[in-house]
Coordinates of C-alpha atoms in Angstrom, one line a residue:
M8 CA -0.2 -0.1 -0.1
S9 CA 1.4 3.3 -0.8
Y10 CA 0.7 6.5 0.6
A11 CA 0.9 10.2 -0.7
P12 CA 3.5 12.3 0.6
E13 CA 3.1 14.2 3.7
S14 CA 2.2 17.9 3.2
T15 CA 4.9 20.3 4.5
V16 CA 2.4 22.0 6.8
A17 CA 1.7 18.8 8.6
R18 CA 5.2 17.6 9.2
P19 CA 5.8 19.5 12.4
L20 CA 2.7 18.0 13.8
L21 CA 4.0 14.6 13.2
A22 CA 7.4 16.1 14.9
L23 CA 6.1 16.2 17.9
T24 CA 4.3 12.8 18.7
T25 CA 6.8 10.6 16.0
P26 CA 10.3 10.1 17.8
N27 CA 12.1 9.4 14.5
H28 CA 10.2 12.1 12.4
P29 CA 12.2 14.7 10.8
G30 CA 11.5 18.4 11.9
P31 CA 11.7 20.8 15.0
R32 CA 11.4 18.6 18.2
R33 CA 12.0 20.9 21.1
R34 CA 12.9 24.6 20.0
G35 CA 11.1 26.5 17.2
N36 CA 7.9 24.5 17.3
R37 CA 5.5 26.8 18.8
R38 CA 3.9 27.4 15.3
A39 CA 3.4 23.7 15.2
R40 CA 2.0 23.4 18.9
V41 CA -0.5 26.6 17.3
I42 CA -1.5 24.0 14.4
L43 CA -1.9 21.3 16.4
F44 CA -4.2 23.0 18.9
V45 CA -6.5 24.1 16.4
G46 CA -6.6 20.6 14.7
L47 CA -7.2 19.3 18.2
G48 CA -10.1 21.7 18.2
V49 CA -11.5 21.1 15.1
F50 CA -11.2 17.0 15.5
T51 CA -12.9 17.8 18.9
V52 CA -15.8 19.6 17.2
L53 CA -16.1 16.8 14.9
L54 CA -16.5 13.9 17.4
G55 CA -18.7 16.2 19.9
G56 CA -21.2 16.3 16.9
M57 CA -21.2 12.8 16.4
Y58 CA -21.2 11.5 19.9
F59 CA -23.8 13.9 22.2
G60 CA -27.2 13.7 21.7
P61 CA -29.6 13.8 18.8
S62 CA -29.7 17.6 18.4
A63 CA -25.9 18.1 18.8
G64 CA -25.2 17.2 15.5
L65 CA -23.4 18.9 12.5
P66 CA -25.6 21.1 10.3
I67 CA -25.8 20.4 6.8
P68 CA -22.8 22.1 5.6
E69 CA -24.5 25.7 3.8
R70 CA -22.7 24.6 0.3
F71 CA -25.3 21.8 0.4
A72 CA -28.5 23.7 1.2
P73 CA -29.8 24.9 -2.1
Y74 CA -29.8 21.2 -3.2
Y75 CA -30.4 19.1 -0.3
A76 CA -34.2 20.1 0.1
Q77 CA -34.9 20.6 -3.7
P78 CA -36.4 17.7 -5.9
H79 CA -34.5 16.8 -9.1
T80 CA -36.2 18.2 -12.2
G81 CA -34.8 15.7 -14.2
S82 CA -33.2 18.6 -16.7
G83 CA -29.7 17.5 -15.8
A84 CA -29.3 21.2 -15.3
A85 CA -27.7 22.6 -11.9
H86 CA -29.8 24.0 -8.7
P87 CA -30.8 26.7 -8.5
Q88 CA -31.9 27.4 -12.0
P89 CA -31.4 31.0 -13.4
P90 CA -34.6 32.9 -13.6
P91 CA -36.1 32.7 -17.0
G92 CA -35.3 34.5 -19.8
A93 CA -32.1 35.3 -18.2
A94 CA -29.2 35.6 -20.6
K95 CA -26.1 32.9 -20.7
P96 CA -22.7 34.8 -20.0
A97 CA -20.4 34.2 -23.1
P98 CA -17.9 31.6 -22.2
N99 CA -14.4 32.3 -21.4
P100 CA -11.6 30.4 -23.3
N101 CA -9.3 31.1 -20.3
E102 CA -11.5 29.2 -18.0
F103 CA -10.7 25.8 -19.2
P104 CA -8.1 24.4 -17.3
T105 CA -4.8 22.9 -18.9
A106 CA -3.4 19.4 -18.2
A107 CA -0.8 21.3 -15.7
D108 CA -3.6 23.1 -13.9
V109 CA -5.6 19.9 -13.9
A110 CA -2.3 17.7 -12.2
A111 CA -1.9 20.6 -9.8
S112 CA -5.3 20.8 -8.5
A113 CA -5.3 17.0 -8.1
E114 CA -2.2 17.2 -6.0
K115 CA -3.4 20.0 -4.1
V116 CA -6.8 18.2 -3.2
T117 CA -4.7 15.1 -2.2
A118 CA -2.4 17.3 0.0
G119 CA -5.6 18.8 1.6
A120 CA -6.7 15.5 2.8
D121 CA -3.1 14.1 3.7
A122 CA -3.0 17.2 6.0
A123 CA -6.5 16.2 7.6
I124 CA -5.2 12.9 8.5
D125 CA -1.7 14.3 9.9
I126 CA -3.9 16.1 12.2
L127 CA -5.8 13.3 13.6
L128 CA -2.3 11.3 13.9
A129 CA -1.0 14.0 15.9
S130 CA -3.9 14.4 18.4
Q131 CA -3.1 10.8 19.5
P132 CA -1.8 10.6 23.1
S133 CA 1.9 10.4 22.5
S134 CA 2.9 8.6 25.8
L135 CA 1.2 5.7 27.9
P136 CA 0.4 7.7 30.8
S137 CA -1.3 10.2 28.7
A138 CA -3.2 7.5 26.9
R139 CA -4.1 5.8 30.6
S140 CA -5.2 9.2 31.9
R141 CA -7.5 10.5 28.9
Y142 CA -9.1 6.9 29.1
S143 CA -10.0 7.3 32.8
L144 CA -11.4 10.8 31.8
R145 CA -13.6 9.5 29.1
T146 CA -15.3 6.5 31.3
G147 CA -14.5 7.1 34.7
R148 CA -12.7 4.0 35.2
N149 CA -9.3 2.8 35.2
P150 CA -8.0 1.4 32.2
P151 CA -8.6 -2.3 31.7
R152 CA -6.2 -5.1 31.8
G153 CA -3.9 -5.1 28.9
F154 CA -4.5 -1.5 28.1
D155 CA -0.6 -0.9 28.3
A156 CA -0.2 -3.8 25.7
F157 CA -2.9 -2.3 23.4
Y158 CA -0.9 1.1 23.5
A159 CA 2.2 -0.6 22.4
F160 CA 0.1 -3.0 19.9
A161 CA -1.3 0.2 18.3
K162 CA 2.1 2.3 18.4
E163 CA 3.7 -0.6 16.6
R164 CA 1.2 -0.4 13.9
G165 CA 0.3 2.9 13.4
C166 CA -3.1 2.7 14.6
L167 CA -5.4 4.9 16.4
V168 CA -4.9 4.7 20.2
E169 CA -8.0 6.7 21.2
G170 CA -11.2 7.4 19.2
Y171 CA -13.1 4.4 20.2
T172 CA -15.8 6.2 21.7
A173 CA -18.2 4.0 19.5
V174 CA -16.7 0.8 21.5
E175 CA -17.2 2.7 24.7
R176 CA -21.2 3.6 23.8
D177 CA -21.9 -0.1 22.7
F178 CA -20.3 -1.6 25.9
A179 CA -22.3 1.1 28.0
P180 CA -25.3 -0.9 28.9
F181 CA -23.5 -3.6 30.0
W182 CA -21.3 -1.6 32.2
R183 CA -24.4 -0.3 33.3
A184 CA -26.2 -3.8 33.9
E185 CA -23.0 -4.7 35.9
K186 CA -23.3 -1.7 38.2
T187 CA -26.7 -3.3 39.6
R188 CA -25.0 -6.9 40.0
K189 CA -21.6 -7.2 40.1
G190 CA -20.9 -10.7 38.0
W191 CA -24.0 -10.1 35.9
F192 CA -21.7 -9.8 32.6
R193 CA -20.4 -13.3 33.1
E194 CA -23.1 -15.0 34.3
R195 CA -25.2 -13.9 31.5
V196 CA -22.3 -14.8 28.9
R197 CA -22.2 -18.2 30.4
V198 CA -26.0 -19.0 30.3
M199 CA -26.0 -18.0 26.6
E200 CA -23.2 -20.6 26.1
G201 CA -25.0 -23.4 27.5
K202 CA -27.9 -22.6 25.8
L203 CA -25.9 -22.9 22.2
V204 CA -24.2 -25.8 23.0
N205 CA -26.6 -28.0 21.1
D206 CA -27.3 -25.6 18.2
A207 CA -25.3 -22.4 17.9
H208 CA -27.6 -20.5 15.6
G209 CA -24.8 -19.0 14.3
V210 CA -23.2 -17.8 17.2
A211 CA -19.8 -18.6 18.1
A212 CA -18.6 -19.0 21.7
L213 CA -14.9 -18.7 21.7
A214 CA -13.1 -19.6 24.8
I215 CA -9.5 -17.5 25.6
R216 CA -7.2 -19.8 27.8
D217 CA -3.5 -19.1 28.7
G218 CA -3.4 -16.6 26.6
K219 CA -4.6 -18.5 23.4
V220 CA -8.2 -18.9 21.4
Q221 CA -9.8 -22.3 21.7
R222 CA -12.0 -23.1 18.4
P223 CA -15.3 -24.5 19.7
E224 CA -15.9 -28.0 18.6
N225 CA -19.4 -27.4 16.8
G226 CA -18.4 -25.1 13.3
A227 CA -20.8 -22.1 14.2
T228 CA -20.2 -19.9 11.5
Y229 CA -18.6 -19.1 8.0
F230 CA -16.0 -17.2 9.9
D231 CA -14.3 -20.1 12.2
G232 CA -10.9 -19.7 11.8
D233 CA -10.9 -16.1 10.6
W234 CA -11.7 -14.3 14.1
E235 CA -9.5 -17.0 16.0
N236 CA -6.6 -15.6 13.8
T237 CA -7.2 -11.9 14.8
I238 CA -7.6 -12.3 18.3
N239 CA -4.7 -14.7 18.8
K240 CA -2.5 -11.7 17.6
F241 CA -3.0 -9.9 21.3
A242 CA -4.9 -12.6 23.2
S243 CA -1.9 -13.0 25.5
S244 CA -2.8 -9.5 26.8
L245 CA -6.7 -10.6 27.7
P246 CA -7.6 -12.5 30.9
S247 CA -9.3 -16.1 30.4
L248 CA -12.8 -15.7 29.4
T249 CA -15.7 -16.3 26.9
V250 CA -16.7 -14.3 24.1
L251 CA -19.9 -14.6 22.2
I252 CA -19.5 -13.5 18.1
N253 CA -22.4 -13.5 15.6
G254 CA -21.5 -14.7 12.2
R255 CA -24.2 -13.4 10.7
D256 CA -24.2 -10.3 8.5
E257 CA -27.5 -8.9 10.5
P258 CA -27.7 -7.8 14.2
R259 CA -29.4 -10.0 16.6
V260 CA -30.1 -8.5 19.7
V261 CA -33.4 -7.0 19.8
F262 CA -33.6 -5.2 23.1
D263 CA -34.0 -1.4 23.9
V264 CA -31.4 -0.6 26.3
A265 CA -33.0 2.8 27.1
G266 CA -34.3 1.8 30.7
L267 CA -31.1 0.5 32.1
F268 CA -30.0 4.4 31.9
D269 CA -32.6 5.4 34.2
D270 CA -31.6 6.8 37.9
P271 CA -31.0 4.7 39.8
P272 CA -30.5 2.4 37.2
T273 CA -32.8 -0.7 36.2
Q274 CA -32.2 -4.0 37.1
P275 CA -31.6 -5.9 33.6
P276 CA -34.1 -8.5 33.0
A277 CA -33.6 -12.1 33.7
P278 CA -33.3 -14.3 30.5
T279 CA -36.9 -15.5 29.2
D280 CA -35.8 -16.6 25.7
P281 CA -35.6 -20.2 25.5
N282 CA -33.7 -20.6 22.5
P283 CA -31.8 -17.5 22.1
F284 CA -31.1 -16.7 18.3
A285 CA -33.5 -18.7 16.9
L286 CA -36.6 -16.2 17.3
S287 CA -37.5 -15.9 13.1
P288 CA -40.7 -14.3 12.8
P289 CA -42.4 -14.8 9.4
S290 CA -42.8 -11.1 9.0
T291 CA -40.2 -8.9 10.9
G292 CA -42.7 -5.9 9.9
A293 CA -45.4 -7.2 12.0
F294 CA -42.9 -8.2 14.6
F295 CA -41.3 -4.8 15.1
A296 CA -44.9 -3.2 14.8
D297 CA -47.0 -5.8 17.2
P298 CA -48.4 -3.1 19.8
V299 CA -48.7 -6.5 22.2
R300 CA -45.6 -8.0 22.6
K301 CA -43.9 -5.8 25.5
D302 CA -40.3 -7.5 24.7
V303 CA -39.8 -5.9 21.4
C304 CA -38.3 -2.7 20.9
R305 CA -39.7 -0.2 18.4
P306 CA -37.0 0.4 15.8
A307 CA -36.1 4.5 15.5
R308 CA -38.4 5.9 12.9
G309 CA -35.6 8.2 11.9
V310 CA -33.8 5.3 9.6
G311 CA -37.1 5.5 7.6
V312 CA -40.2 4.3 8.4
L313 CA -40.3 0.5 8.6
E314 CA -41.5 0.6 5.2
D315 CA -38.1 2.3 3.7
V316 CA -35.7 -0.8 5.6
P317 CA -36.1 -4.6 3.9
F318 CA -34.8 -5.6 7.1
L319 CA -37.1 -4.0 9.3
L320 CA -40.1 -5.0 6.9
S321 CA -39.5 -8.3 5.8
A322 CA -35.7 -9.7 6.6
S323 CA -35.0 -12.4 4.5
S324 CA -32.8 -13.6 7.2
A325 CA -33.6 -13.1 10.8
E326 CA -33.0 -14.9 14.0
F327 CA -33.1 -12.7 17.0
T328 CA -33.0 -13.0 21.1
T329 CA -35.0 -10.4 22.9
D330 CA -32.8 -11.2 25.9
L331 CA -29.9 -8.5 27.0
V332 CA -27.1 -10.7 25.5
P333 CA -23.2 -9.5 25.0
V334 CA -22.7 -10.4 21.6
L335 CA -20.3 -9.1 19.0
S336 CA -21.9 -8.1 15.6
M337 CA -21.0 -6.4 12.4
A338 CA -23.6 -4.2 12.0
K339 CA -26.7 -2.6 13.7
T340 CA -29.7 -0.4 12.9
V341 CA -28.5 3.0 12.8
D342 CA -28.9 4.8 16.1
A343 CA -29.0 9.1 17.0
S344 CA -26.1 8.8 19.0
T345 CA -23.8 7.5 16.1
T346 CA -24.4 9.5 13.2
V347 CA -24.3 13.6 12.8
D348 CA -27.6 15.1 12.9
A349 CA -28.4 11.6 11.1
T350 CA -32.1 12.6 10.1
A351 CA -30.8 16.1 8.4
A352 CA -27.8 14.4 6.9
G353 CA -30.1 11.5 5.5
M354 CA -28.8 8.7 7.3
G355 CA -31.4 8.0 10.0
G356 CA -31.4 8.5 13.2
G357 CA -34.3 9.4 15.9
G358 CA -32.9 8.3 19.1
G359 CA -33.8 4.0 18.5
S360 CA -32.0 1.8 21.0
C361 CA -33.5 -1.2 19.5
F362 CA -30.4 -3.4 18.8
A363 CA -27.6 -3.9 21.6
D364 CA -25.0 -5.5 19.6
V365 CA -21.4 -4.8 20.1
L366 CA -19.7 -3.6 16.8
V367 CA -16.7 -5.1 15.3
P368 CA -14.9 -5.0 12.2
G369 CA -16.1 -7.9 9.8
E370 CA -14.2 -9.9 7.6
F371 CA -15.5 -8.2 4.6
Y372 CA -13.3 -5.3 5.5
Y373 CA -10.0 -6.9 5.7
R374 CA -8.2 -6.2 2.6
N375 CA -6.1 -9.6 2.8
S376 CA -9.6 -11.6 3.7
W377 CA -10.9 -14.3 1.2
W378 CA -14.4 -12.2 1.7
A379 CA -13.3 -8.6 0.8
G380 CA -14.3 -7.8 -2.5
K381 CA -10.9 -6.7 -4.3
F382 CA -10.1 -4.8 -7.5
D383 CA -8.3 -6.6 -9.9
Y384 CA -5.9 -3.6 -10.3
P385 CA -5.8 0.0 -9.0
N386 CA -7.9 2.8 -10.2
N387 CA -6.1 3.7 -13.7
I388 CA -8.7 6.6 -15.0
K389 CA -8.3 10.1 -13.8
W390 CA -11.0 11.9 -12.1
E391 CA -11.8 14.6 -15.2
D392 CA -11.9 11.5 -17.7
K393 CA -14.4 9.5 -15.6
K394 CA -18.3 9.7 -16.4
P395 CA -20.5 12.4 -14.3
V396 CA -22.7 9.2 -13.8
L397 CA -23.8 7.0 -10.7
Y398 CA -22.6 3.6 -11.2
W399 CA -24.0 0.8 -9.4
R400 CA -24.1 -3.4 -10.1
G401 CA -25.4 -5.5 -7.7
E402 CA -27.9 -8.7 -6.5
S403 CA -31.6 -8.5 -5.7
N404 CA -30.6 -9.5 -2.2
G405 CA -32.4 -7.1 0.5
G406 CA -35.7 -8.7 1.9
H407 CA -37.9 -11.6 1.8
I408 CA -40.2 -11.0 -1.3
R409 CA -43.7 -11.4 -0.8
G410 CA -46.1 -10.2 -3.5
T411 CA -45.2 -6.5 -4.5
I412 CA -43.2 -5.8 -1.4
Y413 CA -40.0 -6.0 -3.1
K414 CA -40.9 -2.5 -4.7
T415 CA -40.2 -0.8 -1.8
F416 CA -36.6 -2.5 -1.3
P417 CA -34.0 0.1 -2.3
R418 CA -32.5 -1.9 -4.6
F419 CA -35.3 -2.4 -6.9
R420 CA -36.4 1.4 -6.3
L421 CA -32.9 2.3 -7.8
I422 CA -33.9 0.4 -10.8
D423 CA -37.1 1.7 -11.1
L424 CA -35.8 5.5 -10.7
A425 CA -33.3 4.8 -13.5
A426 CA -36.3 4.0 -15.8
L427 CA -37.7 7.1 -15.3
P428 CA -37.3 9.3 -18.7
E429 CA -36.3 12.5 -16.7
N430 CA -33.2 10.7 -15.0
Q431 CA -31.7 9.5 -18.3
G432 CA -28.1 10.1 -18.3
F433 CA -27.7 10.1 -14.5
L434 CA -27.7 6.8 -13.4
D435 CA -25.9 3.6 -15.0
V436 CA -27.1 0.9 -12.7
R437 CA -28.2 -2.6 -13.2
M438 CA -29.4 -5.7 -11.3
T439 CA -27.0 -8.7 -11.9
G440 CA -28.0 -11.5 -9.9
W441 CA -31.2 -13.1 -8.4
H442 CA -31.7 -14.6 -4.8
E443 CA -34.2 -17.8 -5.4
S444 CA -33.9 -18.2 -1.5
H445 CA -35.5 -14.6 -1.2
C446 CA -38.2 -15.8 -3.3
T447 CA -40.8 -18.4 -2.0
D448 CA -44.2 -17.7 -0.3
D449 CA -46.1 -15.6 -2.7
C450 CA -43.3 -14.7 -4.9
D451 CA -43.4 -15.3 -8.6
A452 CA -40.0 -14.9 -9.7
E453 CA -39.7 -15.0 -13.5
P454 CA -42.2 -11.8 -13.9
I455 CA -39.9 -10.1 -11.7
K456 CA -36.7 -10.6 -13.2
K457 CA -37.8 -9.8 -16.7
A458 CA -39.3 -6.8 -15.6
Y459 CA -35.7 -5.8 -14.4
N460 CA -33.9 -7.5 -16.6
I461 CA -31.9 -9.7 -14.2
S462 CA -29.7 -11.8 -16.3
G463 CA -27.0 -13.0 -14.3
K464 CA -24.5 -11.7 -16.3
V465 CA -21.7 -10.7 -13.9
V466 CA -19.3 -7.7 -15.0
P467 CA -15.8 -6.6 -13.8
R468 CA -15.4 -4.9 -10.5
E469 CA -13.2 -2.6 -12.2
D470 CA -15.9 -1.2 -14.6
A471 CA -16.6 1.4 -11.6
Y472 CA -13.6 3.1 -12.7
K473 CA -14.9 4.8 -15.7
Y474 CA -17.3 6.6 -13.1
K475 CA -17.2 9.6 -10.9
Y476 CA -19.8 8.8 -8.8
L477 CA -20.4 5.1 -6.8
L478 CA -23.7 4.1 -4.8
D479 CA -23.1 1.6 -1.9
V480 CA -26.8 0.5 -0.9
D481 CA -28.1 -1.9 1.5
G482 CA -29.0 -5.6 0.6
N483 CA -30.6 -7.4 3.6
T484 CA -28.1 -5.9 5.7
F485 CA -24.8 -3.6 4.9
S486 CA -23.6 -4.3 1.2
G487 CA -20.0 -5.2 2.8
R488 CA -18.5 -2.9 -0.5
Y489 CA -18.4 0.2 1.2
L490 CA -14.3 0.9 2.2
G491 CA -13.6 -0.9 -1.2
L492 CA -15.6 1.5 -3.0
L493 CA -14.2 4.6 -1.0
R494 CA -10.4 3.4 -2.3
S495 CA -11.6 3.1 -5.7
G496 CA -11.2 6.5 -6.9
G497 CA -14.9 7.2 -7.2
L498 CA -17.0 9.7 -4.8
V499 CA -19.2 7.6 -2.7
F500 CA -22.9 7.9 -2.2
K501 CA -24.1 5.7 0.4
S502 CA -27.4 4.8 1.5
T503 CA -28.0 2.9 4.3
A504 CA -30.1 2.2 7.5
F505 CA -27.2 0.4 9.3
T506 CA -24.1 1.6 11.8
E507 CA -21.0 -0.3 11.6
F508 CA -17.4 0.0 13.3
F509 CA -16.5 3.0 11.3
T510 CA -19.6 4.9 11.0
P511 CA -18.5 7.6 13.6
W512 CA -15.1 8.3 11.8
L513 CA -16.5 8.7 8.3
V514 CA -18.4 12.2 8.2
P515 CA -21.1 12.7 6.0
F516 CA -20.5 15.4 3.4
E517 CA -16.9 15.3 4.2
H518 CA -16.0 11.9 3.5
F519 CA -19.1 10.6 1.1
I520 CA -22.8 11.9 0.0
P521 CA -25.0 10.5 2.7
V522 CA -28.6 9.5 0.8
R523 CA -31.6 8.5 2.5
P524 CA -32.7 4.8 2.8
D525 CA -35.8 5.3 0.3
L526 CA -33.3 7.3 -1.9
S527 CA -35.6 10.3 -2.3
D528 CA -32.6 12.5 -2.4
L529 CA -30.4 10.6 -4.8
M530 CA -31.1 12.5 -7.9
A531 CA -30.9 16.2 -6.3
K532 CA -27.5 14.8 -4.7
I533 CA -26.4 13.7 -8.1
A534 CA -27.3 17.3 -9.4
W535 CA -25.5 18.7 -7.3
A536 CA -22.1 17.1 -7.6
R537 CA -22.4 17.8 -11.1
A538 CA -22.7 21.6 -10.5
N539 CA -19.9 21.5 -7.9
D540 CA -17.1 19.3 -9.5
A541 CA -14.3 20.7 -7.3
E542 CA -16.1 20.1 -4.3
A543 CA -17.3 16.5 -5.4
R544 CA -13.3 15.9 -6.1
R545 CA -12.5 17.0 -2.7
I546 CA -15.0 15.0 -0.8
Q547 CA -14.1 11.6 -2.9
E548 CA -10.3 12.1 -2.4
A549 CA -11.0 12.8 1.5
G550 CA -12.7 9.8 1.6
R551 CA -10.0 7.6 -0.3
V552 CA -7.0 9.0 1.9
F553 CA -9.0 8.3 5.0
A554 CA -9.8 4.8 4.1
E555 CA -6.6 4.3 2.7
R556 CA -4.4 5.8 5.7
I557 CA -6.7 4.9 8.8
L558 CA -9.1 1.9 7.7
T559 CA -6.6 -0.3 7.0
D560 CA -6.1 -3.9 8.3
A561 CA -3.8 -3.1 11.1
Q562 CA -6.5 -0.8 12.4
N563 CA -9.3 -3.4 12.2
D564 CA -7.1 -5.5 14.3
C565 CA -6.7 -2.2 16.7
Y566 CA -10.4 -1.8 16.9
W567 CA -11.2 -5.8 17.6
F568 CA -8.4 -5.2 20.5
A569 CA -9.9 -2.4 22.2
V570 CA -13.2 -4.3 22.0
M571 CA -11.8 -7.3 23.6
L572 CA -10.3 -4.8 26.3
E573 CA -13.8 -3.8 27.3
W574 CA -15.0 -7.5 27.3
G575 CA -12.2 -8.7 29.6
A576 CA -13.0 -5.9 31.9
L577 CA -16.5 -6.7 32.2
W578 CA -15.8 -10.5 32.5
G579 CA -13.5 -9.8 35.5
E580 CA -10.2 -11.8 36.7

């Protein structure tokens, strides 16, 4: 992996925290400290917007305001429109950039994206005592056993030492429950482990003993072996414990944690689910909307109404438990505490706390993993040579199809959008594969495949390089291709009802363009990107550089380590 060179502005910042980095270290670094202070301030504001309350998120940047609320006219013209009859200015030949101008502009954009990452890295604790004290300040607890080893592990691999507020947020309900009765966490894990012996339901119970991970006798998931390899990199720094890991793409723990944060804290209920992780309602829409059941939370309406999210409306795969169970998962439905003014930004929100899963990086996001969607060769098309069209190829996987319910699924909505005459020339999207298993009861496959021209023809992933705009859209849950798209050289438009481990780090309108789950604002945002090419390019490059420099395989390992530290602290000695 090759990184762009550091910007000259950022070198003094790295010199403050990197012992062998060239540059001022003791004298003449007042200016660098000022820059660092300002950078920390900006970074703090960004994180503050992400984590503190549904109304504390960042507003939509002013530059987006004219485009966000206006519907797309289909004309291809930029919004806002000039008044009728207004004369068009004569073209100025000097306005067209030369090849040298284009190259210089691209270099400047990349340097700006790199400088932002340099500031982020320079804001990390520069010593172990600093890292320990800052952990205690955030959590009110002493650092857990193994924290010193985590610091060394992260420093050696160039990972973030802090910035794991999402980890602390995910474990907060379990710390709250542990506060009501010491030993609750370990007891609950052991109860669930016992219930999963005969049928694991896609949940692996991994035991760590004497610094090594012991593989369970019953193969529980597709990822058996992968997780053990990751955790064994730092297992020697963990206490003996048992960890539950969900091998499905979907979140599994349907439990509203809001009551645990009452004052005084509510005692967590005793387990009542006789067969945990086996609850598969015929209709998840009816399950979540059932007014009678008291053990089912109500999903946050901010992620789109129930009918906008296939996983909530008609999940193709859903095996839940309604007990509060600590389990590590790859995704859960979006929550206001994980997004930046999520409703306004088009990424859901609304204060939901319906799923209590703890997030970890999935194998789909390890570049060296068999599961990762890889490009055979790097992007070889310059930005200015790419088509100003939004590109997507994917399969029909979304919810379970019954009758005409599929028309509400985002992937089918996307194809319907592209078929509208007013949207011609804006979208190049096709459904390339059909999931038979999603079409059983009350589902006639052939007419649907014919109507949506689902041929089964696979196209090279590298075709995406030809386009400026790329779409990441949910199937039944997350697509798993997001980070690859960010690295590919296109501006990513992301439509999702889910949050993943990296969600708090990637900022809407700064690293990608958020799109509502029902795609109702997609056309307006494509029109904005066309009318604001330089800004679109800047966002694209910021997302690419962040994915290349921060969201690495090593960073995934560090995230797992941070999660396992918290698990070990709750487990106890």
